[in-house]
mmCIF file of C-alpha atoms and ligand atoms in Angstrom:
data_model
loop_
_atom_site.group_PDB
_atom_site.id
_atom_site.type_symbol
_atom_site.label_atom_id
_atom_site.label_comp_id
_atom_site.label_asym_id
_atom_site.label_seq_id
_atom_site.Cartn_x
_atom_site.Cartn_y
_atom_site.Cartn_z
ATOM 1 C CA MET A 27 -7.012 -9.716 35.628
ATOM 2 C CA PRO A 28 -3.951 -8.414 33.708
ATOM 3 C CA MET A 29 -4.694 -7.405 30.103
ATOM 4 C CA PRO A 30 -3.326 -9.833 27.486
ATOM 5 C CA PRO A 31 -0.376 -8.328 25.569
ATOM 6 C CA ALA A 32 -1.228 -6.647 22.237
ATOM 7 C CA PRO A 33 -0.464 -8.965 19.301
ATOM 8 C CA THR A 34 2.849 -8.330 17.580
ATOM 9 C CA ARG A 35 2.506 -6.189 14.478
ATOM 10 C CA ILE A 36 4.588 -7.425 11.553
ATOM 11 C CA ALA A 37 5.838 -5.237 8.713
ATOM 12 C CA LEU A 38 6.973 -7.398 5.819
ATOM 13 C CA THR A 39 9.355 -5.521 3.516
ATOM 14 C CA ARG A 40 11.908 -6.316 0.851
ATOM 15 C CA GLN A 41 15.247 -4.714 0.069
ATOM 16 C CA VAL A 42 15.399 -2.416 -2.940
ATOM 17 C CA SER A 43 16.329 -4.290 -6.129
ATOM 18 C CA SER A 44 19.548 -3.233 -7.857
ATOM 19 C CA ALA A 45 17.421 -3.327 -11.058
ATOM 20 C CA ILE A 46 14.915 -0.709 -9.796
ATOM 21 C CA GLU A 47 15.720 1.613 -12.713
ATOM 22 C CA GLN A 48 14.005 -0.931 -15.012
ATOM 23 C CA CYS A 49 10.764 -0.549 -13.025
ATOM 24 C CA GLU A 50 7.319 -0.295 -14.583
ATOM 25 C CA LEU A 51 6.139 3.298 -15.085
ATOM 26 C CA THR A 52 2.668 4.450 -16.126
ATOM 27 C CA HIS A 53 2.014 8.062 -15.095
ATOM 28 C CA VAL A 54 5.538 9.153 -14.130
ATOM 29 C CA GLN A 55 8.427 10.177 -16.435
ATOM 30 C CA ARG A 56 11.533 8.015 -16.119
ATOM 31 C CA ALA A 57 14.290 9.745 -14.099
ATOM 32 C CA PRO A 58 17.623 8.426 -12.789
ATOM 33 C CA ILE A 59 17.302 6.638 -9.445
ATOM 34 C CA ASP A 60 20.140 6.849 -6.920
ATOM 35 C CA ILE A 61 20.207 3.262 -5.660
ATOM 36 C CA GLY A 62 22.318 4.046 -2.587
ATOM 37 C CA ARG A 63 19.898 6.776 -1.631
ATOM 38 C CA ALA A 64 16.913 4.525 -2.326
ATOM 39 C CA ARG A 65 18.345 1.925 0.065
ATOM 40 C CA LYS A 66 19.054 4.519 2.753
ATOM 41 C CA GLN A 67 15.506 5.897 2.467
ATOM 42 C CA HIS A 68 14.045 2.407 2.623
ATOM 43 C CA HIS A 69 16.122 1.649 5.714
ATOM 44 C CA ASP A 70 14.850 4.870 7.353
ATOM 45 C CA TYR A 71 11.268 3.902 6.458
ATOM 46 C CA GLU A 72 11.797 0.549 8.191
ATOM 47 C CA GLN A 73 13.167 2.390 11.223
ATOM 48 C CA VAL A 74 9.971 4.443 11.457
ATOM 49 C CA LEU A 75 7.927 1.236 11.271
ATOM 50 C CA ARG A 76 10.003 -0.145 14.167
ATOM 51 C CA ARG A 77 9.588 3.062 16.153
ATOM 52 C CA LEU A 78 5.824 2.710 15.745
ATOM 53 C CA GLY A 79 5.909 -0.791 17.200
ATOM 54 C CA CYS A 80 6.300 -3.106 14.192
ATOM 55 C CA ARG A 81 8.588 -6.096 13.985
ATOM 56 C CA VAL A 82 10.136 -5.623 10.549
ATOM 57 C CA GLU A 83 10.819 -8.781 8.517
ATOM 58 C CA THR A 84 12.880 -7.910 5.463
ATOM 59 C CA LEU A 85 13.136 -10.268 2.512
ATOM 60 C CA SER A 86 16.410 -10.258 0.641
ATOM 61 C CA GLU A 87 16.914 -8.397 -2.593
ATOM 62 C CA GLU A 88 15.542 -9.787 -5.880
ATOM 63 C CA PRO A 89 18.093 -8.527 -8.441
ATOM 64 C CA GLU A 90 15.955 -9.785 -11.360
ATOM 65 C CA LEU A 91 12.703 -8.135 -10.190
ATOM 66 C CA PRO A 92 12.911 -4.325 -10.529
ATOM 67 C CA ASP A 93 9.670 -3.495 -8.662
ATOM 68 C CA SER A 94 9.999 -6.067 -5.906
ATOM 69 C CA VAL A 95 10.445 -3.485 -3.115
ATOM 70 C CA PHE A 96 6.729 -2.691 -3.607
ATOM 71 C CA VAL A 97 5.541 -5.715 -1.647
ATOM 72 C CA GLU A 98 2.083 -4.254 -1.036
ATOM 73 C CA ASP A 99 0.994 -5.249 -4.539
ATOM 74 C CA THR A 100 1.600 -8.972 -4.022
ATOM 75 C CA ALA A 101 -0.865 -9.801 -1.228
ATOM 76 C CA ILE A 102 -3.887 -8.683 0.777
ATOM 77 C CA VAL A 103 -3.363 -9.706 4.396
ATOM 78 C CA LEU A 104 -6.512 -9.909 6.510
ATOM 79 C CA GLU A 105 -6.946 -11.140 10.072
ATOM 80 C CA GLU A 106 -8.086 -14.587 8.909
ATOM 81 C CA VAL A 107 -6.295 -15.233 5.599
ATOM 82 C CA ALA A 108 -3.862 -13.752 3.077
ATOM 83 C CA VAL A 109 -4.836 -13.467 -0.575
ATOM 84 C CA ILE A 110 -1.855 -13.775 -2.910
ATOM 85 C CA THR A 111 -2.527 -11.493 -5.866
ATOM 86 C CA ARG A 112 -1.790 -11.891 -9.534
ATOM 87 C CA PRO A 113 -0.188 -8.510 -10.340
ATOM 88 C CA GLY A 114 -1.427 -6.695 -13.427
ATOM 89 C CA ALA A 115 2.070 -6.135 -14.844
ATOM 90 C CA PRO A 116 3.447 -9.498 -16.090
ATOM 91 C CA SER A 117 6.981 -8.445 -15.050
ATOM 92 C CA ARG A 118 5.770 -8.387 -11.448
ATOM 93 C CA ARG A 119 4.105 -11.797 -11.234
ATOM 94 C CA PRO A 120 7.234 -13.682 -10.086
ATOM 95 C CA GLU A 121 7.321 -11.425 -6.990
ATOM 96 C CA THR A 122 4.498 -13.360 -5.351
ATOM 97 C CA ALA A 123 6.348 -16.672 -4.794
ATOM 98 C CA SER A 124 8.647 -15.461 -2.019
ATOM 99 C CA ILE A 125 5.878 -13.362 -0.440
ATOM 100 C CA ALA A 126 3.626 -16.432 -0.292
ATOM 101 C CA GLY A 127 6.481 -18.299 1.396
ATOM 102 C CA ALA A 128 6.843 -15.579 4.037
ATOM 103 C CA LEU A 129 3.099 -15.183 4.669
ATOM 104 C CA ALA A 130 2.398 -18.928 4.909
ATOM 105 C CA ARG A 131 3.933 -18.838 8.401
ATOM 106 C CA TYR A 132 1.172 -16.482 9.552
ATOM 107 C CA ARG A 133 -1.949 -17.081 7.469
ATOM 108 C CA LYS A 134 -3.833 -19.597 5.393
ATOM 109 C CA LEU A 135 -3.211 -18.548 1.769
ATOM 110 C CA LEU A 136 -5.866 -17.942 -0.896
ATOM 111 C CA ARG A 137 -5.026 -16.927 -4.454
ATOM 112 C CA ILE A 138 -6.231 -14.818 -7.353
ATOM 113 C CA GLU A 139 -6.032 -16.945 -10.512
ATOM 114 C CA ALA A 140 -5.815 -16.076 -14.239
ATOM 115 C CA PRO A 141 -7.461 -14.286 -15.976
ATOM 116 C CA GLY A 142 -7.837 -12.222 -12.803
ATOM 117 C CA THR A 143 -5.270 -9.499 -12.167
ATOM 118 C CA LEU A 144 -5.037 -7.569 -8.923
ATOM 119 C CA ASP A 145 -2.446 -5.232 -7.371
ATOM 120 C CA GLY A 146 -2.611 -4.767 -3.603
ATOM 121 C CA GLY A 147 -2.188 -1.021 -4.182
ATOM 122 C CA ASP A 148 -5.759 -1.079 -5.481
ATOM 123 C CA VAL A 149 -7.196 -2.489 -2.258
ATOM 124 C CA LEU A 150 -8.252 -0.183 0.566
ATOM 125 C CA LEU A 151 -9.571 -2.049 3.610
ATOM 126 C CA ILE A 152 -11.910 -0.158 5.911
ATOM 127 C CA GLU A 153 -13.421 -2.311 8.632
ATOM 128 C CA ARG A 154 -15.013 -5.274 6.763
ATOM 129 C CA THR A 155 -15.110 -3.610 3.333
ATOM 130 C CA LEU A 156 -12.430 -3.927 0.675
ATOM 131 C CA TYR A 157 -12.683 -1.067 -1.812
ATOM 132 C CA VAL A 158 -10.954 -2.240 -4.994
ATOM 133 C CA GLY A 159 -9.811 0.170 -7.705
ATOM 134 C CA THR A 160 -10.711 -0.862 -11.233
ATOM 135 C CA SER A 161 -7.402 0.368 -12.584
ATOM 136 C CA ARG A 162 -5.244 -0.789 -15.468
ATOM 137 C CA ARG A 163 -3.785 -3.341 -13.055
ATOM 138 C CA SER A 164 -6.890 -4.811 -11.380
ATOM 139 C CA ASN A 165 -9.767 -6.294 -13.370
ATOM 140 C CA ARG A 166 -13.354 -7.448 -12.910
ATOM 141 C CA GLU A 167 -12.401 -11.133 -12.887
ATOM 142 C CA ALA A 168 -10.137 -10.578 -9.872
ATOM 143 C CA ILE A 169 -12.840 -8.576 -8.112
ATOM 144 C CA GLU A 170 -15.307 -11.420 -8.648
ATOM 145 C CA GLN A 171 -12.790 -13.947 -7.318
ATOM 146 C CA LEU A 172 -12.020 -11.784 -4.305
ATOM 147 C CA THR A 173 -15.730 -11.388 -3.566
ATOM 148 C CA ALA A 174 -16.267 -15.161 -3.683
ATOM 149 C CA LEU A 175 -13.163 -15.916 -1.586
ATOM 150 C CA LEU A 176 -13.963 -13.411 1.144
ATOM 151 C CA ALA A 177 -17.778 -13.444 1.397
ATOM 152 C CA PRO A 178 -17.690 -16.543 3.648
ATOM 153 C CA LEU A 179 -15.469 -14.567 6.046
ATOM 154 C CA GLY A 180 -17.941 -11.677 6.164
ATOM 155 C CA TYR A 181 -16.041 -9.208 3.960
ATOM 156 C CA HIS A 182 -17.695 -6.993 1.356
ATOM 157 C CA VAL A 183 -15.836 -6.145 -1.847
ATOM 158 C CA ARG A 184 -16.721 -2.889 -3.634
ATOM 159 C CA PRO A 185 -15.299 -1.897 -7.026
ATOM 160 C CA VAL A 186 -14.274 1.764 -7.254
ATOM 161 C CA ALA A 187 -13.417 3.605 -10.493
ATOM 162 C CA VAL A 188 -10.043 5.395 -10.494
ATOM 163 C CA ARG A 189 -8.703 7.655 -13.246
ATOM 164 C CA GLY A 190 -5.399 9.370 -13.946
ATOM 165 C CA CYS A 191 -3.271 7.457 -11.438
ATOM 166 C CA LEU A 192 -1.795 3.980 -10.984
ATOM 167 C CA HIS A 193 -3.767 2.545 -8.059
ATOM 168 C CA LEU A 194 -6.739 3.305 -5.818
ATOM 169 C CA LYS A 195 -4.361 4.025 -2.934
ATOM 170 C CA THR A 196 -2.522 6.614 -5.054
ATOM 171 C CA ALA A 197 -5.842 8.484 -4.932
ATOM 172 C CA VAL A 198 -7.137 7.759 -1.427
ATOM 173 C CA THR A 199 -5.997 6.263 1.891
ATOM 174 C CA GLN A 200 -7.247 6.329 5.464
ATOM 175 C CA VAL A 201 -5.517 8.747 7.868
ATOM 176 C CA ALA A 202 -7.676 8.457 11.012
ATOM 177 C CA GLU A 203 -10.747 6.617 12.185
ATOM 178 C CA GLY A 204 -13.542 7.603 9.798
ATOM 179 C CA ARG A 205 -11.321 9.975 7.785
ATOM 180 C CA LEU A 206 -9.806 9.618 4.321
ATOM 181 C CA LEU A 207 -7.049 11.577 2.605
ATOM 182 C CA ILE A 208 -8.170 11.990 -0.997
ATOM 183 C CA ASN A 209 -7.314 13.469 -4.359
ATOM 184 C CA PRO A 210 -10.852 14.100 -5.667
ATOM 185 C CA SER A 211 -9.596 14.418 -9.272
ATOM 186 C CA TRP A 212 -8.666 10.732 -9.306
ATOM 187 C CA VAL A 213 -11.495 9.114 -7.335
ATOM 188 C CA ASP A 214 -15.007 10.236 -6.392
ATOM 189 C CA ARG A 215 -15.669 11.030 -2.750
ATOM 190 C CA ALA A 216 -19.177 9.622 -3.139
ATOM 191 C CA GLU A 217 -17.715 6.090 -3.311
ATOM 192 C CA PHE A 218 -16.993 6.171 0.428
ATOM 193 C CA ALA A 219 -20.297 6.891 2.095
ATOM 194 C CA GLY A 220 -20.190 7.993 5.718
ATOM 195 C CA MET A 221 -16.467 8.928 5.747
ATOM 196 C CA ARG A 222 -14.990 12.349 6.461
ATOM 197 C CA TYR A 223 -12.274 13.705 4.168
ATOM 198 C CA VAL A 224 -9.189 15.779 3.954
ATOM 199 C CA GLU A 225 -8.139 16.703 0.428
ATOM 200 C CA VAL A 226 -4.569 16.864 -0.802
ATOM 201 C CA ASP A 227 -3.237 20.340 -1.479
ATOM 202 C CA GLU A 228 -3.835 20.954 -5.176
ATOM 203 C CA ALA A 229 -0.102 21.479 -5.775
ATOM 204 C CA GLU A 230 0.518 17.957 -4.395
ATOM 205 C CA PRO A 231 -1.600 15.548 -6.471
ATOM 206 C CA PHE A 232 0.448 12.523 -5.381
ATOM 207 C CA GLY A 233 -0.108 13.361 -1.715
ATOM 208 C CA ALA A 234 -3.006 10.988 -0.967
ATOM 209 C CA ASN A 235 -0.882 7.944 -0.098
ATOM 210 C CA ALA A 236 -0.318 7.584 3.649
ATOM 211 C CA VAL A 237 0.220 4.629 5.993
ATOM 212 C CA LEU A 238 -2.067 4.544 9.045
ATOM 213 C CA LEU A 239 -0.638 2.490 11.923
ATOM 214 C CA GLY A 240 -2.901 2.649 14.952
ATOM 215 C CA ASP A 241 -3.479 6.404 15.186
ATOM 216 C CA GLN A 242 -0.088 7.353 13.698
ATOM 217 C CA VAL A 243 0.525 8.275 10.067
ATOM 218 C CA ILE A 244 3.667 7.662 8.003
ATOM 219 C CA TYR A 245 3.872 10.211 5.220
ATOM 220 C CA PRO A 246 6.415 11.345 2.583
ATOM 221 C CA THR A 247 8.352 14.599 3.005
ATOM 222 C CA SER A 248 7.526 15.468 -0.627
ATOM 223 C CA HIS A 249 4.025 16.779 0.187
ATOM 224 C CA PRO A 250 4.579 19.328 2.984
ATOM 225 C CA ARG A 251 1.387 21.330 2.448
ATOM 226 C CA THR A 252 -0.796 18.253 2.736
ATOM 227 C CA ALA A 253 1.229 17.093 5.755
ATOM 228 C CA GLU A 254 0.402 20.423 7.369
ATOM 229 C CA ARG A 255 -3.310 19.887 6.680
ATOM 230 C CA LEU A 256 -3.095 16.527 8.455
ATOM 231 C CA ARG A 257 -1.287 18.041 11.432
ATOM 232 C CA ARG A 258 -3.873 20.803 11.726
ATOM 233 C CA LEU A 259 -6.481 18.057 12.163
ATOM 234 C CA GLY A 260 -4.488 16.756 15.132
ATOM 235 C CA ILE A 261 -3.097 13.752 13.243
ATOM 236 C CA ALA A 262 0.384 12.555 14.326
ATOM 237 C CA VAL A 263 2.488 12.568 11.144
ATOM 238 C CA HIS A 264 5.897 10.865 10.865
ATOM 239 C CA THR A 265 7.620 11.967 7.680
ATOM 240 C CA VAL A 266 9.981 9.857 5.586
ATOM 241 C CA GLU A 267 12.022 10.722 2.508
ATOM 242 C CA MET A 268 10.798 8.643 -0.437
ATOM 243 C CA SER A 269 12.230 10.590 -3.405
ATOM 244 C CA GLU A 270 13.826 7.557 -5.062
ATOM 245 C CA THR A 271 10.904 5.096 -4.815
ATOM 246 C CA GLU A 272 8.598 7.948 -5.892
ATOM 247 C CA LYS A 273 10.569 8.008 -9.176
ATOM 248 C CA ALA A 274 9.505 4.342 -9.513
ATOM 249 C CA GLU A 275 5.852 5.425 -8.983
ATOM 250 C CA GLY A 276 5.725 3.993 -5.473
ATOM 251 C CA GLY A 277 4.505 5.587 -2.250
ATOM 252 C CA VAL A 278 4.626 4.785 1.456
ATOM 253 C CA THR A 279 1.934 2.108 1.518
ATOM 254 C CA CYS A 280 3.613 0.170 -1.319
ATOM 255 C CA CYS A 281 6.763 -0.664 0.605
ATOM 256 C CA SER A 282 5.300 -2.890 3.352
ATOM 257 C CA LEU A 283 2.633 -5.427 4.184
ATOM 258 C CA LEU A 284 1.326 -4.717 7.697
ATOM 259 C CA PHE A 285 -0.533 -7.293 9.772
ATOM 260 C CA SER A 286 -0.767 -8.753 13.233
ATOM 261 C CA ALA A 287 1.288 -11.873 13.886
ATOM 262 C CA ALA A 288 -1.539 -13.614 15.682
ATOM 263 C CA GLY A 289 -4.198 -13.597 12.954
ATOM 264 C CA ALA A 290 -7.582 -15.162 13.711
HETATM 265 C C1 CIR B 330 4.633 -0.461 -10.732
HETATM 266 O O1 CIR B 330 4.343 0.241 -11.703
HETATM 267 O O2 CIR B 330 4.099 -1.547 -10.519
HETATM 268 C C2 CIR B 330 5.710 0.034 -9.796
HETATM 269 N N1 CIR B 330 6.685 0.781 -10.523
HETATM 270 C C3 CIR B 330 5.123 0.887 -8.700
HETATM 271 C C4 CIR B 330 4.191 0.140 -7.801
HETATM 272 C C5 CIR B 330 3.702 0.962 -6.678
HETATM 273 N N2 CIR B 330 2.881 0.203 -5.814
HETATM 274 C C6 CIR B 330 1.820 0.677 -5.179
HETATM 275 O O3 CIR B 330 1.435 1.814 -5.385
HETATM 276 N N3 CIR B 330 1.164 -0.140 -4.384
#
């Protein structure tokens, strides 16, 4: 019997807003952003996603929504459903409408409602567990809602304390099966029982944000020492320049929503 083809992997992205310089900032000093360069870097990031097998669907620019390139924060896409978030920063809440429109073609939609607030950057999915950062952006009400929405589908939701950074995935992401890339100053290793770790180089505190696609990692050029640590572990690392979105406090995971077209 021939094997069925692998389901198409979608990467949902959005063009960089011409208003990106008015972005929200929490732990990063405001610095001028070169919009042309930001767009070029975002285009190159999309090219890497394509090279790694994704079909990239790019939403058009939202000139009124400075942070709208960071689509990760607006939804949690699982095999069965997509949960539309209610972002913690009020300026970002209008971003969800167009994302819901795009995701409705692929998934049944569930929603986080007020007073819940949740940013997708706080949600790290490992197998059937969603680790959710209790950051300034994501609150207990949202975690309770998420737990109730997803328990019937067999998902566990676990709150995780983060400190000193914007989101859980600023502090920790997965880089291989059973292995996390972590900045232990911002999140405790003990939260993730049974996982192996690689720590960021101490000169690169923002280096814990990586995209894992299959067994390939997309990673910013700005953290070369940590990239080298990953390579020494045998991990395939594809580097991308992200200097301009980094000035907006965004990393590689923030700029796409990755999911299989087929769903469940
Ligand atoms: C914000 O503060 O909301 C944006 N300037 C950056 C969001 C980055 N998103 C992410 O880490 N998932």
